mmCIF file of C-alpha atoms in Angstrom:
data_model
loop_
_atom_site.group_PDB
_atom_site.id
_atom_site.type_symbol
_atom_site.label_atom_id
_atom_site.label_comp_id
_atom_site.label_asym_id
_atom_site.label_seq_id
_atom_site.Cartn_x
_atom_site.Cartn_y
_atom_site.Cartn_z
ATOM 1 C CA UNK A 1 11.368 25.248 15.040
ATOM 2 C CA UNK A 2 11.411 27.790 12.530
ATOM 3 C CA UNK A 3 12.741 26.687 8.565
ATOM 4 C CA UNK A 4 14.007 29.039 5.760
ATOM 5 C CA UNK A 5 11.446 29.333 2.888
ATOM 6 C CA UNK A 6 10.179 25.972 1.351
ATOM 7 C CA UNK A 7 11.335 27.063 -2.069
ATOM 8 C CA UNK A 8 14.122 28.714 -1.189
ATOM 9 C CA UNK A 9 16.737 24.900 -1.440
ATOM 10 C CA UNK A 10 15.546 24.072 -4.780
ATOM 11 C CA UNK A 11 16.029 27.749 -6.132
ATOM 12 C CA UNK A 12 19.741 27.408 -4.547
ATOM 13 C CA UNK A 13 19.936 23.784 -6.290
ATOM 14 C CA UNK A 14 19.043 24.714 -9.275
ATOM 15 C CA UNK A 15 21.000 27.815 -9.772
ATOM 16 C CA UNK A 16 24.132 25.897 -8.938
ATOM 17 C CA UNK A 17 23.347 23.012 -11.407
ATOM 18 C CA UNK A 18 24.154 20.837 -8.381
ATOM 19 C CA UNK A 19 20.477 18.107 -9.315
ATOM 20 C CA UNK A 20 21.754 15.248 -11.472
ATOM 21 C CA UNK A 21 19.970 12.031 -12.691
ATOM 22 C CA UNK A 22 21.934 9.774 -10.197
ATOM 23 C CA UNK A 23 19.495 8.768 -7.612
ATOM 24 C CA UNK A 24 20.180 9.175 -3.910
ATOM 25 C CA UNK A 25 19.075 5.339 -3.533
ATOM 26 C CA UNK A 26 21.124 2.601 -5.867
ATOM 27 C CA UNK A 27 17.882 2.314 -8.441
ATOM 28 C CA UNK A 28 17.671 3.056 -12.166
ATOM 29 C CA UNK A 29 15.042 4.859 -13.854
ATOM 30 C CA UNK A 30 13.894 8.401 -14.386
ATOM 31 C CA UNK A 31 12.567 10.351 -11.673
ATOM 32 C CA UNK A 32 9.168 12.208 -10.955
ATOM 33 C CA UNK A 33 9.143 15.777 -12.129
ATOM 34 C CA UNK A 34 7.836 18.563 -9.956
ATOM 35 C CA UNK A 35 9.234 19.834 -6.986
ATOM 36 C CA UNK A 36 12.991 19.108 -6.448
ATOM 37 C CA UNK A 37 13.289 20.215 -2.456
ATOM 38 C CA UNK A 38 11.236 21.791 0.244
ATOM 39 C CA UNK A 39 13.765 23.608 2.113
ATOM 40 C CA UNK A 40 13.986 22.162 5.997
ATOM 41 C CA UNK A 41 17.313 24.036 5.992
ATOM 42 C CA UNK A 42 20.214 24.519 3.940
ATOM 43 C CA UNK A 43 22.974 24.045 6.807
ATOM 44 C CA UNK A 44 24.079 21.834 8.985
ATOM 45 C CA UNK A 45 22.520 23.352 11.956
ATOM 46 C CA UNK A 46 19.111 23.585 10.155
ATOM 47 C CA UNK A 47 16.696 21.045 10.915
ATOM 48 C CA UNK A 48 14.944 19.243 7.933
ATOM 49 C CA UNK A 49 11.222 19.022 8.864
ATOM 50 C CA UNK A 50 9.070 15.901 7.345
ATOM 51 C CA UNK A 51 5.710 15.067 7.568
ATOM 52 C CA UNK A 52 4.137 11.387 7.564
ATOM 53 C CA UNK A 53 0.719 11.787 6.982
ATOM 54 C CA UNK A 54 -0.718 7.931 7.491
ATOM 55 C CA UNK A 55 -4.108 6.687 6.207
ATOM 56 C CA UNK A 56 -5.237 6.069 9.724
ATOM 57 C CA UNK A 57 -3.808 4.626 13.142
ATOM 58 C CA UNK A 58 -6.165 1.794 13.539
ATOM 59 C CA UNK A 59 -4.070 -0.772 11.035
ATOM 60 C CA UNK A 60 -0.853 -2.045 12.444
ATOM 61 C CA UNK A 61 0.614 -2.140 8.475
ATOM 62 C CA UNK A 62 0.481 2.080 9.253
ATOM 63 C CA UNK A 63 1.882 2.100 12.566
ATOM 64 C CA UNK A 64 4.910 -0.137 11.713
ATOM 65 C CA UNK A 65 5.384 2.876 8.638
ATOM 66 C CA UNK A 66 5.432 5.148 11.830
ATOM 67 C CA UNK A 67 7.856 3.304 13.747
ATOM 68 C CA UNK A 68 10.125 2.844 10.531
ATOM 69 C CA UNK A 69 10.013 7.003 9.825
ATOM 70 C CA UNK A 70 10.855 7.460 13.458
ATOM 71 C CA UNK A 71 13.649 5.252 13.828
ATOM 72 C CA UNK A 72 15.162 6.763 10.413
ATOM 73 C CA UNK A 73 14.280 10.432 11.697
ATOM 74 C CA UNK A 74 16.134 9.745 15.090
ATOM 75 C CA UNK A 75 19.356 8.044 13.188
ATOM 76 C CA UNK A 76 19.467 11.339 10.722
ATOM 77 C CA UNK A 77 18.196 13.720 12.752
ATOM 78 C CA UNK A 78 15.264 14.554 11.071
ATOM 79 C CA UNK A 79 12.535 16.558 12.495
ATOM 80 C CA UNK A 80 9.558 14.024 12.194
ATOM 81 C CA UNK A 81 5.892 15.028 12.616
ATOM 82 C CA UNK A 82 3.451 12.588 12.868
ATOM 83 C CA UNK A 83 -0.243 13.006 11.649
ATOM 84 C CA UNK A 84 -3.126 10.297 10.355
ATOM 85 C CA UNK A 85 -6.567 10.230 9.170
ATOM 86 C CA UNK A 86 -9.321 9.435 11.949
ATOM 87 C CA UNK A 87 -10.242 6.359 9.668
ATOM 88 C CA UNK A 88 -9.240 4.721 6.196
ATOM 89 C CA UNK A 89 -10.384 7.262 3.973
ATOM 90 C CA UNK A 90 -10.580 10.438 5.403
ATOM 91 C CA UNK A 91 -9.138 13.158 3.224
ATOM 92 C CA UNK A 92 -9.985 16.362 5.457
ATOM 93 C CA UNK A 93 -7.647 15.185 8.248
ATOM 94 C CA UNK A 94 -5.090 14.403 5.744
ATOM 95 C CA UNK A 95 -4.936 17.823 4.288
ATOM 96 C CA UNK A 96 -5.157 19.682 6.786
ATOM 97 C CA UNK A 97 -1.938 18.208 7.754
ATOM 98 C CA UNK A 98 -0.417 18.854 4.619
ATOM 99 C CA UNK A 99 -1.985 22.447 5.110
ATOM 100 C CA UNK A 100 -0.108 22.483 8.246
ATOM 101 C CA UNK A 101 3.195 20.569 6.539
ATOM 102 C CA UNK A 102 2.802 23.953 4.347
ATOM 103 C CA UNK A 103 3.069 26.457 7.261
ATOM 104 C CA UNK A 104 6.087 24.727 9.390
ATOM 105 C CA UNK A 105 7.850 24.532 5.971
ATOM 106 C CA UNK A 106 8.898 20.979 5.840
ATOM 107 C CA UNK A 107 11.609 19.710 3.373
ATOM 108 C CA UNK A 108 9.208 16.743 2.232
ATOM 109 C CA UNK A 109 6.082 15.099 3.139
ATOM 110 C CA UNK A 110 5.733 11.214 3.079
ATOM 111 C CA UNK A 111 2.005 10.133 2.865
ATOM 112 C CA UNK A 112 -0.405 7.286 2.362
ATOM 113 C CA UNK A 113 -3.193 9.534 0.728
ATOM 114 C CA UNK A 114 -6.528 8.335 1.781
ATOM 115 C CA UNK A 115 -8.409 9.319 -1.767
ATOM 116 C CA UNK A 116 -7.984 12.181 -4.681
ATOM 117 C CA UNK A 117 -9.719 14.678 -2.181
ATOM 118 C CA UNK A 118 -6.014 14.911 -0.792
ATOM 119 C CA UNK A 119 -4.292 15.819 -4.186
ATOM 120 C CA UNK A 120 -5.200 19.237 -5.013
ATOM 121 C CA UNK A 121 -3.508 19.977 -1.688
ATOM 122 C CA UNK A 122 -0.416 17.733 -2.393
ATOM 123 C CA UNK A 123 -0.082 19.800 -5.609
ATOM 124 C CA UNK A 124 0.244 22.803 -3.047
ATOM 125 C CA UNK A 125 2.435 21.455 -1.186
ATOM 126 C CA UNK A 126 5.080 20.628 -4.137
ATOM 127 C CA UNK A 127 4.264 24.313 -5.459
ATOM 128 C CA UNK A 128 5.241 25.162 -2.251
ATOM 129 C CA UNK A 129 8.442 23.545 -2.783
ATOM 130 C CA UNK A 130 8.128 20.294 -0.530
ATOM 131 C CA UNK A 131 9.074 17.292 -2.178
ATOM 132 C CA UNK A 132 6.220 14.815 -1.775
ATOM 133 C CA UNK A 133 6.791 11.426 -1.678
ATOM 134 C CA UNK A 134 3.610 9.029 -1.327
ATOM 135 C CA UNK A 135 3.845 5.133 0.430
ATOM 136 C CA UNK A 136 1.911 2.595 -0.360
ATOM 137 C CA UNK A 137 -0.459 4.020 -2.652
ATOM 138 C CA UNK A 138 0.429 5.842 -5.569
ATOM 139 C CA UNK A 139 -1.982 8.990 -5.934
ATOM 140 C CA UNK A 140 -4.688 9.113 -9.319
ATOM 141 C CA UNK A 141 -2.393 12.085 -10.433
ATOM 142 C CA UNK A 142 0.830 11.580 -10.863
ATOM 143 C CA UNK A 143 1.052 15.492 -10.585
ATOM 144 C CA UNK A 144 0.502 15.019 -7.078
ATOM 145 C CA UNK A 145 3.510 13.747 -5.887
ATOM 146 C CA UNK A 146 7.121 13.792 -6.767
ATOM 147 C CA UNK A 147 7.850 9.905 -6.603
ATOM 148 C CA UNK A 148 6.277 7.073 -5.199
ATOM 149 C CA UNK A 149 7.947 4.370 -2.686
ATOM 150 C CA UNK A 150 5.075 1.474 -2.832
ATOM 151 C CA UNK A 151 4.843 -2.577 -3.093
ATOM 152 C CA UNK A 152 3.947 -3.564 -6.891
ATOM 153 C CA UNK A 153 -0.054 -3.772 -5.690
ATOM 154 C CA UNK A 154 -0.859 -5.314 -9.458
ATOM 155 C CA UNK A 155 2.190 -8.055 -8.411
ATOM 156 C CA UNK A 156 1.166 -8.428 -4.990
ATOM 157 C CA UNK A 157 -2.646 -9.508 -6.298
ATOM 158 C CA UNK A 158 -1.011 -11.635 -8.920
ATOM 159 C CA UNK A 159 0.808 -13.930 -6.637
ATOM 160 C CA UNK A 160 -1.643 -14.849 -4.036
ATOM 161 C CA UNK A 161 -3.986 -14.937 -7.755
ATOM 162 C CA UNK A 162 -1.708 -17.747 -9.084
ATOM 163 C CA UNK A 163 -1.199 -19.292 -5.335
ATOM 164 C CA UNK A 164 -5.294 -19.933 -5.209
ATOM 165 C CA UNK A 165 -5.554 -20.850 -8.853
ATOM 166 C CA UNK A 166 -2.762 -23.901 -8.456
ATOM 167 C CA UNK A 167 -4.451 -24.706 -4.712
ATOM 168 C CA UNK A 168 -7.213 -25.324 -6.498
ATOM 169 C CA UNK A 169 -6.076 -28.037 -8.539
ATOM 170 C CA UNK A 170 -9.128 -27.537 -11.014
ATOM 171 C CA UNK A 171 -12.253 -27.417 -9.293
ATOM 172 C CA UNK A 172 -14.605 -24.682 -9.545
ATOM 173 C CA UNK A 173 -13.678 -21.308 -8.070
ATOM 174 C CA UNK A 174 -16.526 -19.517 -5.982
ATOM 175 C CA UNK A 175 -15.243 -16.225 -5.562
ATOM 176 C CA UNK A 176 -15.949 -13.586 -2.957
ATOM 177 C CA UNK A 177 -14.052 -10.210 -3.406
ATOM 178 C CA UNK A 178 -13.875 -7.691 -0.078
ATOM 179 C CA UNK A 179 -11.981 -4.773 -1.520
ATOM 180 C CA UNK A 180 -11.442 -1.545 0.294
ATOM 181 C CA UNK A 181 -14.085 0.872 -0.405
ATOM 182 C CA UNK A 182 -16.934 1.003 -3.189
ATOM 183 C CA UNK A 183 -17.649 4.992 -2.989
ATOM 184 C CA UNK A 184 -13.799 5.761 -4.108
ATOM 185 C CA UNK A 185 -11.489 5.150 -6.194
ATOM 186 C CA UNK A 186 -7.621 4.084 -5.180
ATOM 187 C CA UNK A 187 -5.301 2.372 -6.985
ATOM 188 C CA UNK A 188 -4.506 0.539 -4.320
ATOM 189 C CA UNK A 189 -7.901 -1.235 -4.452
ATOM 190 C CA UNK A 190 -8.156 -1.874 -8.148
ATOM 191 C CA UNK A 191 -4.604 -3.094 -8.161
ATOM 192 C CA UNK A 192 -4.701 -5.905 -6.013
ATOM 193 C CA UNK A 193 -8.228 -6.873 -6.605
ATOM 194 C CA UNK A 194 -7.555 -7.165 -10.308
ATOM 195 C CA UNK A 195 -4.155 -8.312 -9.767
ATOM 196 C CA UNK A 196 -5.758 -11.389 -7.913
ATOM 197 C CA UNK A 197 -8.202 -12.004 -10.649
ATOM 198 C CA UNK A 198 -5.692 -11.611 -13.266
ATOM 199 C CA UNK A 199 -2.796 -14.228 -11.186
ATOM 200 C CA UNK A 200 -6.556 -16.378 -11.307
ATOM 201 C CA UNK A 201 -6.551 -16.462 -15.486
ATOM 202 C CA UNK A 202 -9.363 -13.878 -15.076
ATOM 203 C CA UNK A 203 -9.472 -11.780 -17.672
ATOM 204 C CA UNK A 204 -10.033 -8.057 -15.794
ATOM 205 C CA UNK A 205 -11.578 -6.049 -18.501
ATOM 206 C CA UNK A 206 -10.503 -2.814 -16.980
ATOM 207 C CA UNK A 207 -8.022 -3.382 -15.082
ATOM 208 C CA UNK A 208 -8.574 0.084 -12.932
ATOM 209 C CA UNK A 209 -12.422 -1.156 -12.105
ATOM 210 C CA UNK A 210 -13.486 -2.830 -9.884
ATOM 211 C CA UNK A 211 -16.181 -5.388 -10.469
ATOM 212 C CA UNK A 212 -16.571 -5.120 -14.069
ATOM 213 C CA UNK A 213 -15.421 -8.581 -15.186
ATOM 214 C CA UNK A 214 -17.147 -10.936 -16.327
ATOM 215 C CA UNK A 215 -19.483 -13.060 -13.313
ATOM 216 C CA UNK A 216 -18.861 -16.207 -14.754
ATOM 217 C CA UNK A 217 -16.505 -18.510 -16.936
ATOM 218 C CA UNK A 218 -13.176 -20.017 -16.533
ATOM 219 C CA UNK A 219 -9.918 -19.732 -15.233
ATOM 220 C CA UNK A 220 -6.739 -20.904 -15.291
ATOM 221 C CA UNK A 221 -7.686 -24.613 -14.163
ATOM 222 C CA UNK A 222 -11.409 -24.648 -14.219
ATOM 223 C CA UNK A 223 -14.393 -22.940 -14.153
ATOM 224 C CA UNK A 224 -15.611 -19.322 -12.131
ATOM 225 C CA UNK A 225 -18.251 -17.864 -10.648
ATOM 226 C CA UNK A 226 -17.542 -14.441 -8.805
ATOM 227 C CA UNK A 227 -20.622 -13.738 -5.773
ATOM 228 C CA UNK A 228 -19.538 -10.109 -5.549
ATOM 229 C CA UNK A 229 -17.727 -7.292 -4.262
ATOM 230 C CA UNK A 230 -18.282 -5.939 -0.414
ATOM 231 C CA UNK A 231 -16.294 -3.066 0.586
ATOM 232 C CA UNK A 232 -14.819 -3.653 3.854
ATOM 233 C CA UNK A 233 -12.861 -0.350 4.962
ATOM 234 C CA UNK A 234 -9.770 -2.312 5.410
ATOM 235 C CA UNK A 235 -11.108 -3.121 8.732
ATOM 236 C CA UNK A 236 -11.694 -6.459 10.661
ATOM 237 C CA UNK A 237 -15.813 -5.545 11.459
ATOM 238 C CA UNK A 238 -15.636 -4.243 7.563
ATOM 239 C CA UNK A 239 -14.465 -7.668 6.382
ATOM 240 C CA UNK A 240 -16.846 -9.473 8.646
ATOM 241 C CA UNK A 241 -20.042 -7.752 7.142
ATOM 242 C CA UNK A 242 -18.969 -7.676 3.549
ATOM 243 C CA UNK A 243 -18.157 -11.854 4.176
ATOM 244 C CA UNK A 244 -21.872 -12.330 6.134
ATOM 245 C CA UNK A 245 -23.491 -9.935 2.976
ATOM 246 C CA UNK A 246 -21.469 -11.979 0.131
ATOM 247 C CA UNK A 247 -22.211 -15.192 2.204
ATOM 248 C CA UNK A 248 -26.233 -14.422 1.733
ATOM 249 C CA UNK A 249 -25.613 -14.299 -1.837
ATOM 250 C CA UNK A 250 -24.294 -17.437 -2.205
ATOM 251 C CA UNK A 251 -23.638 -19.828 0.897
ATOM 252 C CA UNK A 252 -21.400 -22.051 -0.976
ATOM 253 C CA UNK A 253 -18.394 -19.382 -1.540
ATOM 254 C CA UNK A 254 -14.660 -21.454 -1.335
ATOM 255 C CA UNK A 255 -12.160 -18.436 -2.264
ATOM 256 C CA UNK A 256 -11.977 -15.761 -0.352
ATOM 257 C CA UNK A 257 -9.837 -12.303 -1.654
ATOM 258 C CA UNK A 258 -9.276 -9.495 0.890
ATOM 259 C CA UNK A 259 -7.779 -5.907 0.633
ATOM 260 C CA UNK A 260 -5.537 -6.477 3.552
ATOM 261 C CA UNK A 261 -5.203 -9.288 6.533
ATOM 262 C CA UNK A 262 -7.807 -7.195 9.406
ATOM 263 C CA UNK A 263 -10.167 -7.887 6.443
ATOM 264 C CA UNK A 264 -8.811 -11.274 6.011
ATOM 265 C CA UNK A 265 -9.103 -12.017 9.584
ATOM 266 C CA UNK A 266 -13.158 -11.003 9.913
ATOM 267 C CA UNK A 267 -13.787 -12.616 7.332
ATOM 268 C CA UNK A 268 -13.050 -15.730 8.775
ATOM 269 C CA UNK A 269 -14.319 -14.737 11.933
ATOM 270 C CA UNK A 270 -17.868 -14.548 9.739
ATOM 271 C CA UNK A 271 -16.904 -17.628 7.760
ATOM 272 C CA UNK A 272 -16.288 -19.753 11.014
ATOM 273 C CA UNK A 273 -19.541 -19.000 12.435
ATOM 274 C CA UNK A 274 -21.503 -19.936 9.329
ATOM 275 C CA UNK A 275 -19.755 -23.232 10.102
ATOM 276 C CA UNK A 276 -17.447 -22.880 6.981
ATOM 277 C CA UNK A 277 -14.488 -24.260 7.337
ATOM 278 C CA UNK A 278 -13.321 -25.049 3.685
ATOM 279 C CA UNK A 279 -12.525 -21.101 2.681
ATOM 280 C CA UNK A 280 -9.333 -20.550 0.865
ATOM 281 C CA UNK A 281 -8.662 -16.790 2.051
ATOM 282 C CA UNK A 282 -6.277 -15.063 0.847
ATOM 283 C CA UNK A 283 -4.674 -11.476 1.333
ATOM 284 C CA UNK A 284 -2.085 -8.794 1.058
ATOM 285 C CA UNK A 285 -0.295 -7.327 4.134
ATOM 286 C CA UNK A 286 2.266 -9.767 5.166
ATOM 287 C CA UNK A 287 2.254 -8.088 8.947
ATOM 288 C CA UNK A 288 3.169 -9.812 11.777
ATOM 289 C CA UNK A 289 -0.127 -11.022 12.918
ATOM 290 C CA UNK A 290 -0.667 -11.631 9.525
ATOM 291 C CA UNK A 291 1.683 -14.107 8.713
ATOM 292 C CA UNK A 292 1.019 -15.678 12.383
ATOM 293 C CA UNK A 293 -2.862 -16.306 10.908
ATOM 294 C CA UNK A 294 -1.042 -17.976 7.493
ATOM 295 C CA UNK A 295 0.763 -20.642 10.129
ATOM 296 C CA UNK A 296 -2.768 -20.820 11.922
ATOM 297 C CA UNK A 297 -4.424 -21.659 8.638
ATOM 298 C CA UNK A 298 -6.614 -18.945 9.056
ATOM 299 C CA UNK A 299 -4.866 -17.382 5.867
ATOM 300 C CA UNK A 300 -4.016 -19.369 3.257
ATOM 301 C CA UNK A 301 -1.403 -17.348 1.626
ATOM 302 C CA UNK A 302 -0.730 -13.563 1.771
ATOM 303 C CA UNK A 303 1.606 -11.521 -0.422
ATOM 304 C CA UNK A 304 4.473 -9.547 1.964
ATOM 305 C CA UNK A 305 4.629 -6.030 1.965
ATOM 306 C CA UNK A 306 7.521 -3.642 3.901
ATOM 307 C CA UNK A 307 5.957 -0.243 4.924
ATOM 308 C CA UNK A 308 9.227 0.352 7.809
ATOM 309 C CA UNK A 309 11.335 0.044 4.105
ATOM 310 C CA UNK A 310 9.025 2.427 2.915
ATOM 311 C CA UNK A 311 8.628 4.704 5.106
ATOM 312 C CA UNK A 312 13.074 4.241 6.319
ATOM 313 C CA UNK A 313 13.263 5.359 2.696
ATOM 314 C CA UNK A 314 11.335 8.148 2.297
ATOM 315 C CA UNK A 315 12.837 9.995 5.254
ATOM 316 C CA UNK A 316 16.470 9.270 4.103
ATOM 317 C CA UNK A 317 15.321 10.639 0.462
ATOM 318 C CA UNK A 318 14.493 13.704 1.941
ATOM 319 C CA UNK A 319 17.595 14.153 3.770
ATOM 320 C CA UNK A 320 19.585 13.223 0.744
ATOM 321 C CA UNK A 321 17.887 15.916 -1.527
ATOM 322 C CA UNK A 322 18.189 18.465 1.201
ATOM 323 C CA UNK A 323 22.149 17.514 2.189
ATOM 324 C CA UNK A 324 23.278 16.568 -1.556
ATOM 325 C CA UNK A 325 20.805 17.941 -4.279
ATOM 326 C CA UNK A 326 20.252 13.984 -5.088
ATOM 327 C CA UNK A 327 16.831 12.875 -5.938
ATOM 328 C CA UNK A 328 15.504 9.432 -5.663
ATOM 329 C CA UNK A 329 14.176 7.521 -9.075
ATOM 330 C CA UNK A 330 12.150 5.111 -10.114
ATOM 331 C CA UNK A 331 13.078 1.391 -10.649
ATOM 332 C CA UNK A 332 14.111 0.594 -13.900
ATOM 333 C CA UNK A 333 10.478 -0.110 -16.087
ATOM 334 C CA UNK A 334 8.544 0.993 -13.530
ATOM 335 C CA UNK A 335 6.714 4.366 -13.226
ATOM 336 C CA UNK A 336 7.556 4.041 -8.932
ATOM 337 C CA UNK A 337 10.002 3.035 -7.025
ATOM 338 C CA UNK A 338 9.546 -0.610 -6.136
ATOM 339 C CA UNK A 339 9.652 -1.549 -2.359
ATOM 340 C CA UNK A 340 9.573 -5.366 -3.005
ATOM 341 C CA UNK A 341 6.734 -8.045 -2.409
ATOM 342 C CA UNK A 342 7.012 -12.174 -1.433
ATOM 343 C CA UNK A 343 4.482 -14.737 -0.948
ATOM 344 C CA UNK A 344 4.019 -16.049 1.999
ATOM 345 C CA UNK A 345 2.840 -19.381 3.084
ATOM 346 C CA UNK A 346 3.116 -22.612 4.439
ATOM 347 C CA UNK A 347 1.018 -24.401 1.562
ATOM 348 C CA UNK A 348 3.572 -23.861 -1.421
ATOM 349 C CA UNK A 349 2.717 -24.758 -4.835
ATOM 350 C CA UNK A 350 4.394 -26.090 -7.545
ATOM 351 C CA UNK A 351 5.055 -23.355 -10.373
ATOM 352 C CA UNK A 352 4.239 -20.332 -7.493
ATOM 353 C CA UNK A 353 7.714 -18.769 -5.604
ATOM 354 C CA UNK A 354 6.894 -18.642 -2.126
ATOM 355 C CA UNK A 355 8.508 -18.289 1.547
ATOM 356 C CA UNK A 356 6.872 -20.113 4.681
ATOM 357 C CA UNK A 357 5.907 -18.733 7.944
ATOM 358 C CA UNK A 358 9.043 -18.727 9.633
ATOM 359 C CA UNK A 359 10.841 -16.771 7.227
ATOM 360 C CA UNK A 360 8.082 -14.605 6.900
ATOM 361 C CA UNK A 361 7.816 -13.428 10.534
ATOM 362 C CA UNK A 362 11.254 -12.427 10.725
ATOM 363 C CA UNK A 363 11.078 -10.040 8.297
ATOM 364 C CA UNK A 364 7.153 -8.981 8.820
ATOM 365 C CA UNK A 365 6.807 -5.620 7.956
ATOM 366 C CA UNK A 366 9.963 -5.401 6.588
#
């Protein structure tokens, strides 16, 4: 259906003084400049056009953030368009869609940008005047978006950090690290890697690099030695490889970090068949398969994430600017808006706030 021009909201909104500093959601802070509103139209009878623009199809944590957007587009009667990248990082696909976000003249985009290729076009998009709101993973440039709506990724790597440093008990750590990608940079990646290294009693160095601590040394109850880091894609054949390439290195590897639980879950898989059966592996995710694999014992303990609250958010933001001129903020200290996190296992440990299993699959995916 045809919109009004993008711009054409915020000029309104701003003439009549109607934007404020109260946020549309109940969270204190101060918001993301940029844009204030793409216009998806100004009435009642207008329809107010988003875009979700996923990282890719193939992971179920990105399909649940579809469901969530589509549920909250049909209960506000939002006009929701779909779109993904053919694979976890793919940035044509991605703008092209905002390209095409552009042209319909959505009120908003939501997206889960797959690298910085997407931003310049994101930047467009809010010049445009779409609000942009990104899930998941906050972009390199904060230019690039209007607000975030993401898990604490730096929390989230902290807690199952501190879960394997206590399961330990003390005896030497033999670390393998399968992050997401080693030809990019996402915060996303960094975050939870070093979050995980930090929760350890690692020190990080720079704590937006990868792989730059130090090999060797101690941590919070005993001594360190760190194999490598394998990029895995986020995938399930990704984390295989990168555990069967960090498992030539060193054959006597007993923690296991992973980007997400389909990278958890070949690792294992790679583990198992090299007759290892003594691998603490732990990840970030908290799906519903996910937290079935934690009561298996295939996963040891994986930090909860809620991409349906994400995306349910984002969508109602949207509306909100477009019906009342509110804009969503931050949370207080933060420089996103904080979606929530919780560890989840069945192998609690003393000093480290958990939930178990059962709680954890009824509110997988949040």
């Amino acid at each position: 259906m045809n919109h009004t021009a993008p711009g054409a909201l915020r000029r309104r909104l701003i003439a009549a003084g109607s934007l404020t500093a109260a946020a549309a959601l109940a969270l204190t802070g101060c918001a993301g400049g940029g844009a204030t509103a793409g216009d998806g139209g100004g009435s009642d009878t207008d329809a107010i056009g988003v875009s979700l623009i996923v990282k890719t199809t193939t992971n179920p944590f990105f399909v649940a953030m579809q469901d969530g957007a589509e549920a909250a587009a049909d209960e506000l009667g939002v006009e929701l368009t779909l779109a993904a990248g053919k694979e976890d990082g793919d940035e044509d696909t991605q703008i092209q869609a905002v390209e095409n976000a552009i042209s319909k003249g959505d009120a908003g985009i939501l997206i889960t940008p797959n690298g910085p290729g997407v931003e310049d076009a994101l930047v467009k998009a809010r010049d445009a005047g779409l609000f942009v709101i990104a899930l998941d993973t906050p972009p390199a440039d904060p230019e690039a978006v209007d607000i975030t709506f993401a898990t604490d990724n730096f929390a989230a790597g902290q807690e199952i950090g501190k879960w394997t440093a206590a399961k330990l008990a003390g005896e030497t750590a033999t670390i393998a690290l399968i992050d997401l990608f080693d030809d990019k940079i996402v915060s996303v990646d960094y975050n939870r890697d070093q979050g995980f290294l930090d929760g350890m009693g690692i020190d990080t160095a720079d704590a937006a690099v990868n792989g730059d601590e130090a090999k060797s040394g101690t941590y919070s109850g005993g001594d360190y030695e760190i194999v490598g880091n394998e990029a895995s894609g986020g995938a399930e054949d990704g984390g295989r490889t990168a555990a069967e390439t960090l498992l030539s290195k060193n054959p006597n590897i007993n923690v296991v970090y992973t980007i997400n639980e389909p990278a958890a879950y070949g690792a294992y898989e790679a583990f198992k068949a090299a007759g290892k059966d003594d691998v603490i592996v732990v990840s970030v995710d908290g799906g519903c398969a996910g937290v079935d694999q934690v009561a298996e014992g295939i996963i040891g303990a994986t930090s909860q994430q809620y991409p349906v609250k994400m995306a349910e958010l984002g969508v109602q933001a949207i509306f909100d600017l477009v019906k009342t001129g509110k804009a969503p903020e931050t949370t207080e200290g933060l420089d996103f808006f904080d979606t929530g996190v919780a560890l989840v296992t069945d192998d609690p440990q003393e000093g480290v706030d958990s939930i178990d299993t059962t709680e954890g699959g009824e509110i997988c995916w949040g």
